[in-house]
XYZ file of C-alpha atoms in Angstrom:
598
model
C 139.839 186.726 52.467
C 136.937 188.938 53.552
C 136.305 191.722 50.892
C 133.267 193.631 49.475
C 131.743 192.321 46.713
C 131.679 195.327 44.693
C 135.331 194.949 44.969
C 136.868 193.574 41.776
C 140.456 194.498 41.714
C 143.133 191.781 42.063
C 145.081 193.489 44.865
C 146.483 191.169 47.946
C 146.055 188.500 45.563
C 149.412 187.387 45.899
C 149.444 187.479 49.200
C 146.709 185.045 49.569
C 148.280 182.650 47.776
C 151.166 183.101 49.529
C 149.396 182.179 52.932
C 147.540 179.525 52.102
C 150.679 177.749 50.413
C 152.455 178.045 54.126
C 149.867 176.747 55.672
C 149.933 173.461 53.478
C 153.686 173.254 53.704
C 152.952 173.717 57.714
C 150.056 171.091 57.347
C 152.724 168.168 55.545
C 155.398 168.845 57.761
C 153.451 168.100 60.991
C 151.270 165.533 59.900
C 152.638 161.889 60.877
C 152.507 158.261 58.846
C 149.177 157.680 60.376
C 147.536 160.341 58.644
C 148.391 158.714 55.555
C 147.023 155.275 56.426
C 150.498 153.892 57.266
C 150.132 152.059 60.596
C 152.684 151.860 62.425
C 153.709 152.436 66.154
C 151.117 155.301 66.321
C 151.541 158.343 68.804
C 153.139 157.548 72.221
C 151.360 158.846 75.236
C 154.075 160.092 77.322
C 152.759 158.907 80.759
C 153.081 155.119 79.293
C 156.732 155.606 78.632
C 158.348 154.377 82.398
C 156.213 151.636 81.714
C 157.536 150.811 78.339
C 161.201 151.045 79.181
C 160.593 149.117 82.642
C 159.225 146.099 80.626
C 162.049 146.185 77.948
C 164.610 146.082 80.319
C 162.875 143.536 82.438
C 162.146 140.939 79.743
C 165.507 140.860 78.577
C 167.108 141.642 82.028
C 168.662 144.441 80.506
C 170.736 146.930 82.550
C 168.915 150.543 83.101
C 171.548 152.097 81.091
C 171.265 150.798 78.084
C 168.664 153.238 77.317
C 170.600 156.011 78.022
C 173.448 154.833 75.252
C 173.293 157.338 72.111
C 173.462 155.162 69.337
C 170.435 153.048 70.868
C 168.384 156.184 71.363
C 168.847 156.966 67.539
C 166.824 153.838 66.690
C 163.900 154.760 69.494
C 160.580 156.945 69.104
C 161.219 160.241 70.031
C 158.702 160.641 72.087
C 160.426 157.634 74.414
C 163.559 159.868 73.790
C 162.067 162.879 74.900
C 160.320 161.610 77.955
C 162.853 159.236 79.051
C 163.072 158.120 82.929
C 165.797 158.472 85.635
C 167.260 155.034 86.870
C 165.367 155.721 90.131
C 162.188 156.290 88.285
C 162.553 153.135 86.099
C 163.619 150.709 89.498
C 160.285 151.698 91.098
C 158.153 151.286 87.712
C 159.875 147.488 87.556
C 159.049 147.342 91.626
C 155.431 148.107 90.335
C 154.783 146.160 87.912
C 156.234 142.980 89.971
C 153.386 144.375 92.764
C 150.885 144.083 90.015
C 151.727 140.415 88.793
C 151.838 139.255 92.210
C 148.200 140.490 92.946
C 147.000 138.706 89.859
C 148.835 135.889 90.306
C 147.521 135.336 94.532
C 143.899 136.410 92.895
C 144.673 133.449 90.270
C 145.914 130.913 93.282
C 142.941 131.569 95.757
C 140.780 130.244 93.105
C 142.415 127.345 92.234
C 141.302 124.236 94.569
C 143.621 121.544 93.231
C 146.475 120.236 94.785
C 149.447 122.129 94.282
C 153.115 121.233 94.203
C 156.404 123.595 94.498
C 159.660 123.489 93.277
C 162.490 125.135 94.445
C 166.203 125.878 92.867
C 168.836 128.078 93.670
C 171.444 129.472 91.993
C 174.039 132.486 91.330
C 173.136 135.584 88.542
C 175.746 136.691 86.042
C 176.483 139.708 88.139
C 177.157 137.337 91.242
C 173.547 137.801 93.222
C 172.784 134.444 95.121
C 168.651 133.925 93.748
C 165.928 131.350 94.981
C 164.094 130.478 92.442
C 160.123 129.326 93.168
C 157.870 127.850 90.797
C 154.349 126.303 91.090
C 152.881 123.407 89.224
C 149.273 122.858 89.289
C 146.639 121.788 86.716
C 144.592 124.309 85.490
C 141.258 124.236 83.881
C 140.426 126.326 80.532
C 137.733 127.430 78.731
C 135.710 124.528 76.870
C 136.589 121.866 79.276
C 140.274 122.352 77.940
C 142.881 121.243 80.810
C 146.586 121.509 80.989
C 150.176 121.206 83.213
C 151.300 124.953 84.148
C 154.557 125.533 85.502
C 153.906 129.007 86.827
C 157.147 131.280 88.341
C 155.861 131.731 91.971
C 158.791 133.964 93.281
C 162.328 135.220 93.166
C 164.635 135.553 96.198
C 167.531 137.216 96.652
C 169.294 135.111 99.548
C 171.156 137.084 102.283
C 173.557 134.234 103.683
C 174.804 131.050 103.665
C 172.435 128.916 101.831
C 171.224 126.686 104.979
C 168.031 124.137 104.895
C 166.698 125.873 107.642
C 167.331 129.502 105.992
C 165.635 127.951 102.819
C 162.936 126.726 104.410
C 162.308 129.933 106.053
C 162.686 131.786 102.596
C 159.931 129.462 100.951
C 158.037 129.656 104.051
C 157.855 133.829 103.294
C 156.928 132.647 100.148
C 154.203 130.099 99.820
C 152.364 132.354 102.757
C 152.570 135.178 101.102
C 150.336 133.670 98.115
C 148.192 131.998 100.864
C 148.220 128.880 99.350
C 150.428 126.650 101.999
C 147.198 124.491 102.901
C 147.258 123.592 98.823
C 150.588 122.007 98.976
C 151.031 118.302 97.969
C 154.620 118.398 97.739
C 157.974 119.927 96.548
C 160.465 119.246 93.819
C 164.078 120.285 93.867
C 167.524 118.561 93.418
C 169.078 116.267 95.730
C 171.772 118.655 97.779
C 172.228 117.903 101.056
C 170.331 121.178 102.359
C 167.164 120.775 100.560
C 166.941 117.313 102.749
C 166.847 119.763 105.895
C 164.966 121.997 104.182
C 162.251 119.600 103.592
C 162.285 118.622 107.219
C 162.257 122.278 108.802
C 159.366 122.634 106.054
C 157.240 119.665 107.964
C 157.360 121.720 111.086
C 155.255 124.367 109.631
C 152.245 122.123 109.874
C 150.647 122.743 106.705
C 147.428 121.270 105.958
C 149.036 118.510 103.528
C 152.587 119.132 103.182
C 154.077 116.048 105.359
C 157.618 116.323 104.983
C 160.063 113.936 103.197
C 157.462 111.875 102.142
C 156.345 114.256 99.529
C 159.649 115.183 98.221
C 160.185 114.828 94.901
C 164.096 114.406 93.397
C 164.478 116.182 90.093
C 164.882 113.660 87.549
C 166.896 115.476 85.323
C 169.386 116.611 88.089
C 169.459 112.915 88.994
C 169.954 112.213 84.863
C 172.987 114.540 84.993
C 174.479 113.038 88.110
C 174.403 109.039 86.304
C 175.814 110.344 82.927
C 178.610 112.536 85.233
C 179.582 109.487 87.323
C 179.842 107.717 83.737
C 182.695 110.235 82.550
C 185.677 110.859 84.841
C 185.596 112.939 88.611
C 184.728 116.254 88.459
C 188.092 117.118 89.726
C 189.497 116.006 86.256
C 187.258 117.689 83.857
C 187.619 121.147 84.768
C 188.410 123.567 81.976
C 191.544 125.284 82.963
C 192.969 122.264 83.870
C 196.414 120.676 82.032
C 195.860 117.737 79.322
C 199.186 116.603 79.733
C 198.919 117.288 83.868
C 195.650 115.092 83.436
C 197.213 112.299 81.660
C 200.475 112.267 83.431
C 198.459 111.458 86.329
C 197.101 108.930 85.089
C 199.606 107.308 83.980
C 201.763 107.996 87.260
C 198.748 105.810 88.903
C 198.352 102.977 86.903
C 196.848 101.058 90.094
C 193.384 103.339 89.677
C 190.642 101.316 89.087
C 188.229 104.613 88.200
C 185.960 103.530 91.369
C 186.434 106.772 92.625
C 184.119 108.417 89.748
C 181.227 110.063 92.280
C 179.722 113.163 92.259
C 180.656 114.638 95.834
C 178.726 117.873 95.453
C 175.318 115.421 96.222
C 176.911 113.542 99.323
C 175.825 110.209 97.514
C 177.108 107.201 99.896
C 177.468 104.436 97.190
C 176.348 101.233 99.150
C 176.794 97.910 97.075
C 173.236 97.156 99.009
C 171.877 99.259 96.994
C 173.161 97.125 93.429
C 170.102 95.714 91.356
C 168.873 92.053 92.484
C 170.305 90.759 89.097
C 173.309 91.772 89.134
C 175.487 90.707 92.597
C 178.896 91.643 94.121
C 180.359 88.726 92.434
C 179.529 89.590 89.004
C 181.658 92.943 89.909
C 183.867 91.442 91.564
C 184.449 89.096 88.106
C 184.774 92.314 85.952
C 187.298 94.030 88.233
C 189.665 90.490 88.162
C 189.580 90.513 84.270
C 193.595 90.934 82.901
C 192.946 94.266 81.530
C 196.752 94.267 81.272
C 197.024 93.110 77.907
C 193.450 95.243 76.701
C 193.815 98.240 75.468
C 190.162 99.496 77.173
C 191.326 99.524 80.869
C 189.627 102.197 83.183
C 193.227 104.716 83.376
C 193.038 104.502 79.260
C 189.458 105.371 78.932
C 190.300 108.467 81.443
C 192.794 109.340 78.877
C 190.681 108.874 75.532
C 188.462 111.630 76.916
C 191.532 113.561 77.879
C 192.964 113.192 74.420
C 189.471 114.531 73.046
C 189.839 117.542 75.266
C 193.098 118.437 73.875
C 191.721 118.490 70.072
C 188.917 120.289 71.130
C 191.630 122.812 73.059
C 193.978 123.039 70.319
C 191.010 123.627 67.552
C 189.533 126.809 69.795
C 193.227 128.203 70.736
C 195.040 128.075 67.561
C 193.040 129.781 64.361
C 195.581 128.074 61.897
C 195.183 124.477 62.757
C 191.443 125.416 62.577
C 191.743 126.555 59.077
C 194.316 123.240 58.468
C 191.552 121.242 60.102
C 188.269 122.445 58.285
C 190.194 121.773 55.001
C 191.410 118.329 55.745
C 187.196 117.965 56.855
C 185.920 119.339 53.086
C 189.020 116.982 51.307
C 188.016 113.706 53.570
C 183.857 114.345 53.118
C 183.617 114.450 57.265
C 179.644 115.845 57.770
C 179.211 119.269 58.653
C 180.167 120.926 61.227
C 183.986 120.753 60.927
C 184.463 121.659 64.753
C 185.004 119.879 68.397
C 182.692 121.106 71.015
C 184.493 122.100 74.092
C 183.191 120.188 77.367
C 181.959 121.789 80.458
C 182.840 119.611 83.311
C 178.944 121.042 84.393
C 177.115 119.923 82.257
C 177.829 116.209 80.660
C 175.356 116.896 77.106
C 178.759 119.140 76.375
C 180.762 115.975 76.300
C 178.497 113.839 74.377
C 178.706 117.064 72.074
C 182.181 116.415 71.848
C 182.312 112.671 71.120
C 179.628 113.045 68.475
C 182.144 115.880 67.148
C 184.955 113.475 67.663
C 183.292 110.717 65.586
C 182.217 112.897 62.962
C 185.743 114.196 62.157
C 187.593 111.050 62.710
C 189.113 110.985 59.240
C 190.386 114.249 59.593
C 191.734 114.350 62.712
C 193.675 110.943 62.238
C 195.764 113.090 59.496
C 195.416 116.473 61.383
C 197.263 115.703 64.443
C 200.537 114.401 62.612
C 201.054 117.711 61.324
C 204.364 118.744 63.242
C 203.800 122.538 62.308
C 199.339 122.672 63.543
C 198.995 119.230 65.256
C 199.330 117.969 68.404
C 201.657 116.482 70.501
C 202.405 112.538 70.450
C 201.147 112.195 73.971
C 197.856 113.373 72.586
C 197.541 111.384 69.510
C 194.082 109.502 68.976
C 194.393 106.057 67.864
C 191.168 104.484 65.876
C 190.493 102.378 69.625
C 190.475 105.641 71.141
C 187.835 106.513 67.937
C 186.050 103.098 68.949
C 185.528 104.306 72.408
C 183.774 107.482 71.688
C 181.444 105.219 69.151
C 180.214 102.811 72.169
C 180.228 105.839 74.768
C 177.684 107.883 72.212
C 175.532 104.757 72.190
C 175.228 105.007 75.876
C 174.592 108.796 76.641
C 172.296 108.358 73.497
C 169.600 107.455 75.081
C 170.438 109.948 78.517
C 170.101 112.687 76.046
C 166.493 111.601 74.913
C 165.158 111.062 78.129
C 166.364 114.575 79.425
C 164.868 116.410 76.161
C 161.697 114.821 77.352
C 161.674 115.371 81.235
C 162.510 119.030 79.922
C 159.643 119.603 77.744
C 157.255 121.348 80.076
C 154.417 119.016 81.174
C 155.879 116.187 79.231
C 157.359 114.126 82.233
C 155.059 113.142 85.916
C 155.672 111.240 88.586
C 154.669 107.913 86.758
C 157.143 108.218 83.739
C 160.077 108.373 85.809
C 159.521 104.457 86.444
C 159.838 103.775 82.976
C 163.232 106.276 82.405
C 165.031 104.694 85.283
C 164.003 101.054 84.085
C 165.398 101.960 80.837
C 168.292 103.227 82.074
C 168.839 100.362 84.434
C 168.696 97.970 81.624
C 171.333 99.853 79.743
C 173.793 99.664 81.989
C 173.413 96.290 82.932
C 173.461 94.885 79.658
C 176.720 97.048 79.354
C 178.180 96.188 83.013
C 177.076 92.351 81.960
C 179.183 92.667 78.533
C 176.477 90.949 76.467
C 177.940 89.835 72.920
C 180.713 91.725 74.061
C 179.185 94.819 72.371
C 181.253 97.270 75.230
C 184.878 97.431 76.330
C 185.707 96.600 79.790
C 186.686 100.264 80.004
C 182.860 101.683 79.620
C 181.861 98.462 81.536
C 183.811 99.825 84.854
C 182.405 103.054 83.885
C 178.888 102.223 83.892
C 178.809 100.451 87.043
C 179.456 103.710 88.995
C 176.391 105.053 86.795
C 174.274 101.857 87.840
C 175.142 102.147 91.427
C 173.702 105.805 91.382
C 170.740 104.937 89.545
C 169.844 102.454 91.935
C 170.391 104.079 94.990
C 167.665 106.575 92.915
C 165.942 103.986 92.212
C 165.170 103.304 95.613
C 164.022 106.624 96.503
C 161.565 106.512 94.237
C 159.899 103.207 94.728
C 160.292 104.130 98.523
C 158.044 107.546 98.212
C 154.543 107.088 98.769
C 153.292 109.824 96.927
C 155.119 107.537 93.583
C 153.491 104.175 95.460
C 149.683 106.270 95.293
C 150.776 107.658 91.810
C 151.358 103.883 90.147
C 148.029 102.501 91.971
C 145.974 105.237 90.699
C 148.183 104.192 86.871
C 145.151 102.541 84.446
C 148.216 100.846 83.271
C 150.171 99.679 86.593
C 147.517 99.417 88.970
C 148.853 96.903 92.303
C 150.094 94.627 89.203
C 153.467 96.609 88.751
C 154.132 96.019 92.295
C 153.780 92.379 91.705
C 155.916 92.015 88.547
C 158.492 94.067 90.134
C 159.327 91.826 92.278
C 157.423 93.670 95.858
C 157.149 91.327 99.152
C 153.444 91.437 99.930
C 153.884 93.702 103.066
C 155.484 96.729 100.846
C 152.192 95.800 98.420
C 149.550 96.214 101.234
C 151.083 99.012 102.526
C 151.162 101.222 98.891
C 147.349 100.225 98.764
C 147.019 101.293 102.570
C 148.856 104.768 101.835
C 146.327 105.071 98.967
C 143.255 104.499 100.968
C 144.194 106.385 103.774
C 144.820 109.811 100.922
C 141.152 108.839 99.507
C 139.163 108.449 103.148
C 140.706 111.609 104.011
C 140.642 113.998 100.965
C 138.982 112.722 98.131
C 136.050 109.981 99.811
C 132.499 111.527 98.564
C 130.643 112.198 102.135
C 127.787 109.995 102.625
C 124.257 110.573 101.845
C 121.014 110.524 103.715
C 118.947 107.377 102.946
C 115.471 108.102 101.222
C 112.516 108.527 103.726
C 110.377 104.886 103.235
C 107.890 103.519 105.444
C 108.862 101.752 108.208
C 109.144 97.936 107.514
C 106.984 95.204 109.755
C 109.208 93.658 112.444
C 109.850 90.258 111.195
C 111.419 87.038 113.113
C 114.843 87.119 113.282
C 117.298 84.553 110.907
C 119.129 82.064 112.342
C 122.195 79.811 110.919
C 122.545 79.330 107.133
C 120.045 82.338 106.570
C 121.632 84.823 108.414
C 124.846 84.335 107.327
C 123.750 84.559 103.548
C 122.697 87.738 104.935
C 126.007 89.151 106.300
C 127.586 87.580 102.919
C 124.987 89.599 100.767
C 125.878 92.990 102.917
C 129.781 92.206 103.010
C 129.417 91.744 98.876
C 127.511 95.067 98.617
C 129.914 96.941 100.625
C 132.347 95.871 98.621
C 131.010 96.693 95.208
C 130.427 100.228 96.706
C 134.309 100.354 97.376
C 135.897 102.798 94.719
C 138.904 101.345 95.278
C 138.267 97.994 95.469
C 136.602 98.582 92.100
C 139.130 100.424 90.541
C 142.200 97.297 91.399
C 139.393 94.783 90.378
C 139.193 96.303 86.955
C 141.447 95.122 83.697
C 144.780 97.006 82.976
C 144.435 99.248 79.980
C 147.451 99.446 77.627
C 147.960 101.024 74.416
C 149.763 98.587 71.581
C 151.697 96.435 75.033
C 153.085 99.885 76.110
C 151.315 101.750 79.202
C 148.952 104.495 77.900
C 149.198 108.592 79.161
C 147.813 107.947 82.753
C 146.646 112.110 82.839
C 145.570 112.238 79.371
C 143.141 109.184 80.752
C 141.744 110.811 83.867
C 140.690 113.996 82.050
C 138.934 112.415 79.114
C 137.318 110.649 82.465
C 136.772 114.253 84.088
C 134.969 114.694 80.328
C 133.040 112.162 80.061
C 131.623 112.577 83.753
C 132.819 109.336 85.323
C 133.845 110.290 88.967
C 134.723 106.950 89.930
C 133.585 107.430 93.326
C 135.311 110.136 94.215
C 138.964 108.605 92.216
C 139.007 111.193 90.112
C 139.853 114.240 91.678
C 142.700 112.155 93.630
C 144.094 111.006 90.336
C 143.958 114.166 88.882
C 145.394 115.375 92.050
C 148.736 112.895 92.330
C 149.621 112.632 88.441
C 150.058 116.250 88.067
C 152.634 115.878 90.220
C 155.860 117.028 88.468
């Protein structure tokens, strides 16, 4: 307040305080949390609000309209409320931002000069949009000589029509060009439909630098995992959801003549050839099981199809009728039956749900012995379990057991390469035959006729495998394997000269170091030339010299290296290799190279 000084009367006085007290209560009601020293989400600048709404609904694949729902803009910063986009505006801030990744990620791929491989899967959105999946797996190399397995999201492809090979092929074509990296390419991964097989080939005709075709195609383990433990259960035909229990089990019934040989998986076009049956175990060994009088046993094929139909109809009748749930889960807590008191209900999709189940099933027993005779919340006599029906589940959880191990690892990112699939599908192989071969009589004939159809597939995958030469290069280039596996297993010597001929021929192209200049020396005196014995110690003194110079040579020559009997973490070996500086003559790179394969 400006006043003279000479002025000492108390007039206005009031009026001063009046103002300044506004201007206070104006000061606290506009001041935010921050200006307090509460943190918190701060000020908003408007212009980054399409941005923050495009990634929240991308992350989540959330629709557009969710932000425009009241009760969810209640709970948002007002600023984001205030300055909240159009639809329109928010599809071309997503379109944006995708630009942007993409530059950083071809910026990120230009610079990488390892080998690359892709892998390729399609399927069909929740709101019924046909998508190609593309991912890339590489090894990348961190700060502080750190080095790890990416699996890196390449692209995502909306597909226009029928899902062809050659229309795939064309799609990942747009693709892998688009990133410029189709001269990188060491090979592809995907399932084993009968499309990617054309795919692969139309792929070859592209020419790229060293792509070659079906040789470097890779069959997704885990697809192949879910395929052997399908073929275990019953056809697909028989497990779907909506389908009757007591339609499923009057058929079998009506058809007592089925053998359950008919248990393939037809959506993979698998030809079951009994050529393709492990060495040790022979037609006539089959041919013994199938004769067995599985008249008078309870385990015969059609009953084991009905076990898992019974276990259906429990799970059914739990999930359909809340009373005989309540009934159920009190009969559980009365008979001690582990926690949780409930019956998965399969997915004829995905086999894990049916393992679910029989774990479930086994769990429960007790209660479900006592459940199902309840004429008011039970089931149906048809449907009763009996304790073999109980014994079944037991020996069929022993088998998936170890199906459900090996997938959690092959789907741990990085966890599974080329060279550990070897060691899943001999474990698997051993499995089954020990079950097919009915050792101590540990398995019914019923899961014995079951796990032949699982054997058959896993050999005919079996052969694929041992028949790639990107897996032949992969087990050479093993510290553990080396030419020896081939040897153990059982290989003729041609099929052993030829997997060390595909691996030279990858290392004189690719990988060999290019020679250096000899040293400037003085010229030597001409001397008289050898004759006989001396000259050909000569030629055997060169020969020996060339072939200590032999990377290759040297690398099969050396000891196998095993950790504790078991084979050691080929990858993990090479890189504290790539550490330590040993090149081993140009190896290195081309081990690095194949074992990150996926």
């Amino acid at each position: 307040m400006h006043r003279p000084t000479s002025d000492s009367s108390c007039s206005n006085l009031l009026r001063h305080q009046a103002t300044c007290l506004n201007r206070q209560h104006e000061t606290l009601s506009s001041s935010n949390l921050a200006a307090f020293g509460v943190s918190g989400t701060g000020d908003i600048d408007p212009r980054e609000v399409p941005q923050l709404c495009a990634i929240w609904c991308t992350e989540a694949a959330r629709p557009f309209s969710a932000l425009a729902d009241a009760s969810h803009q209640k709970i948002l910063h007002p600023t984001v409320v205030k300055h909240m986009p159009f639809d329109k505006i928010l599809s071309r801030s997503v379109h944006m931002l995708y630009t942007a990744v993409q530059d950083a990620h071809w910026k990120t791929l230009m610079n990488h000069n390892s080998a690359m491989y892709l892998g390729a899967d399609a399927w069909q959105s929740p709101n019924g949009f046909d998508i190609l999946g593309v991912v890339i797996y590489r090894l990348v190399h961190l700060e502080g000589g750190k080095i790890k397995l990416e699996a890196m999201p390449l692209d995502f492809v909306q597909l226009a029509r029928s899902h062809t090979g050659e229309y795939l092929a064309d799609t990942m074509r747009l693709v892998v060009e688009k990133f410029g990296i189709q001269n990188k390419i060491c090979g592809i991964v995907t399932d084993n439909a009968s499309n990617n097989s054309v795919m692969v080939s139309e792929m070859k005709k592209f020419k790229w630098a060293r792509f070659k075709g079906d040789v470097q195609w890779i069959r997704c383990y885990a697809h192949i995992l879910n395929l052997i433990a399908q073929s275990i259960f019953l056809d697909s035909s028989d497990e779907l959801e909506d389908d009757d229990v007591e339609d499923q089990i009057g058929r079998y019934e009506d058809d007592p003549t089925d053998s359950g040989d008919n248990n393939g998986i037809v959506d993979e076009n698998v030809t079951l050839q009994p050529d393709n049956l492990e060495a040790e175990l022979t037609l006539d060994d089959f041919q013994d099981l199938s004769n067995e009088d599985e008249d008078n046993d309870l385990y015969t094929t059609s009953m084991g199809k009905q076990t898992l139909a019974k276990f259906r109809a429990v799970a059914r009748k739990l999930r359909k009728s809340p009373n005989s749930k309540l009934e159920f889960v009190e009969l559980c807590r009365e008979m001690g039956c582990n926690k949780p008191h409930s019956i998965v209900q399969d997915v004829c999709t995905r086999w894990n749900s049916t393992l679910d189940q029989l774990v479930g099933i086994v769990r429960c027993n007790k209660a479900i012995m006592v459940w199902q005779k309840d004429k008011r919340h039970g089931l149906d006599r048809k449907h009763h379990i009996l304790h073999a029906d109980i014994k079944l589940a037991n020996h069929l959880v022993s088998i998936l057991a170890v199906f459900y191990e090996q997938t959690l690892q092959v789907s741990t990112p990085g966890s599974a390469r080329l060279t550990h699939i070897i060691v899943f599908i001999n474990e698997i192989i051993d499995l089954l035959s020990s079950a097919i071969k009915g050792d101590g009589n540990q398995y019914p004939p019923a899961l014995r006729n079951a796990c032949r159809m699982g054997l058959q597939l896993t050999n005919k995958y079996y052969t694929l495998t041992d028949c790639s030469p990107l897996f032949r290069i992969a087990m050479v280039l093993h510290p553990s394997f080396k030419d020896e596996y081939f040897k153990i297993a059982g290989w003729e010597e041609e099929w052993i000269a030829e997997a060390l001929q595909l691996t030279r021929e990858m290392f004189n192209t690719y990988y060999k170091p290019l020679p250096t200049a000899p040293p400037l020396t003085n010229p030597r005196k001409a001397t008289k030339p050898k004759t006989g014995n001396i000259a050909q110690l000569g030629a055997a003194l060169a020969a020996r010299g060339n072939l200590m110079n032999d990377p290759l040579e040297n690398w099969l020559a050396s000891g196998l290296l095993l950790d504790d009997g078991s084979p050691i973490d080929a990858l993990k070996w090479w890189i504290q290799q790539k550490r330590a500086g040993n090149t081993h003559g140009g190896l290195l790179q081309m081990a690095l190279d194949v074992l990150s394969s996926p």
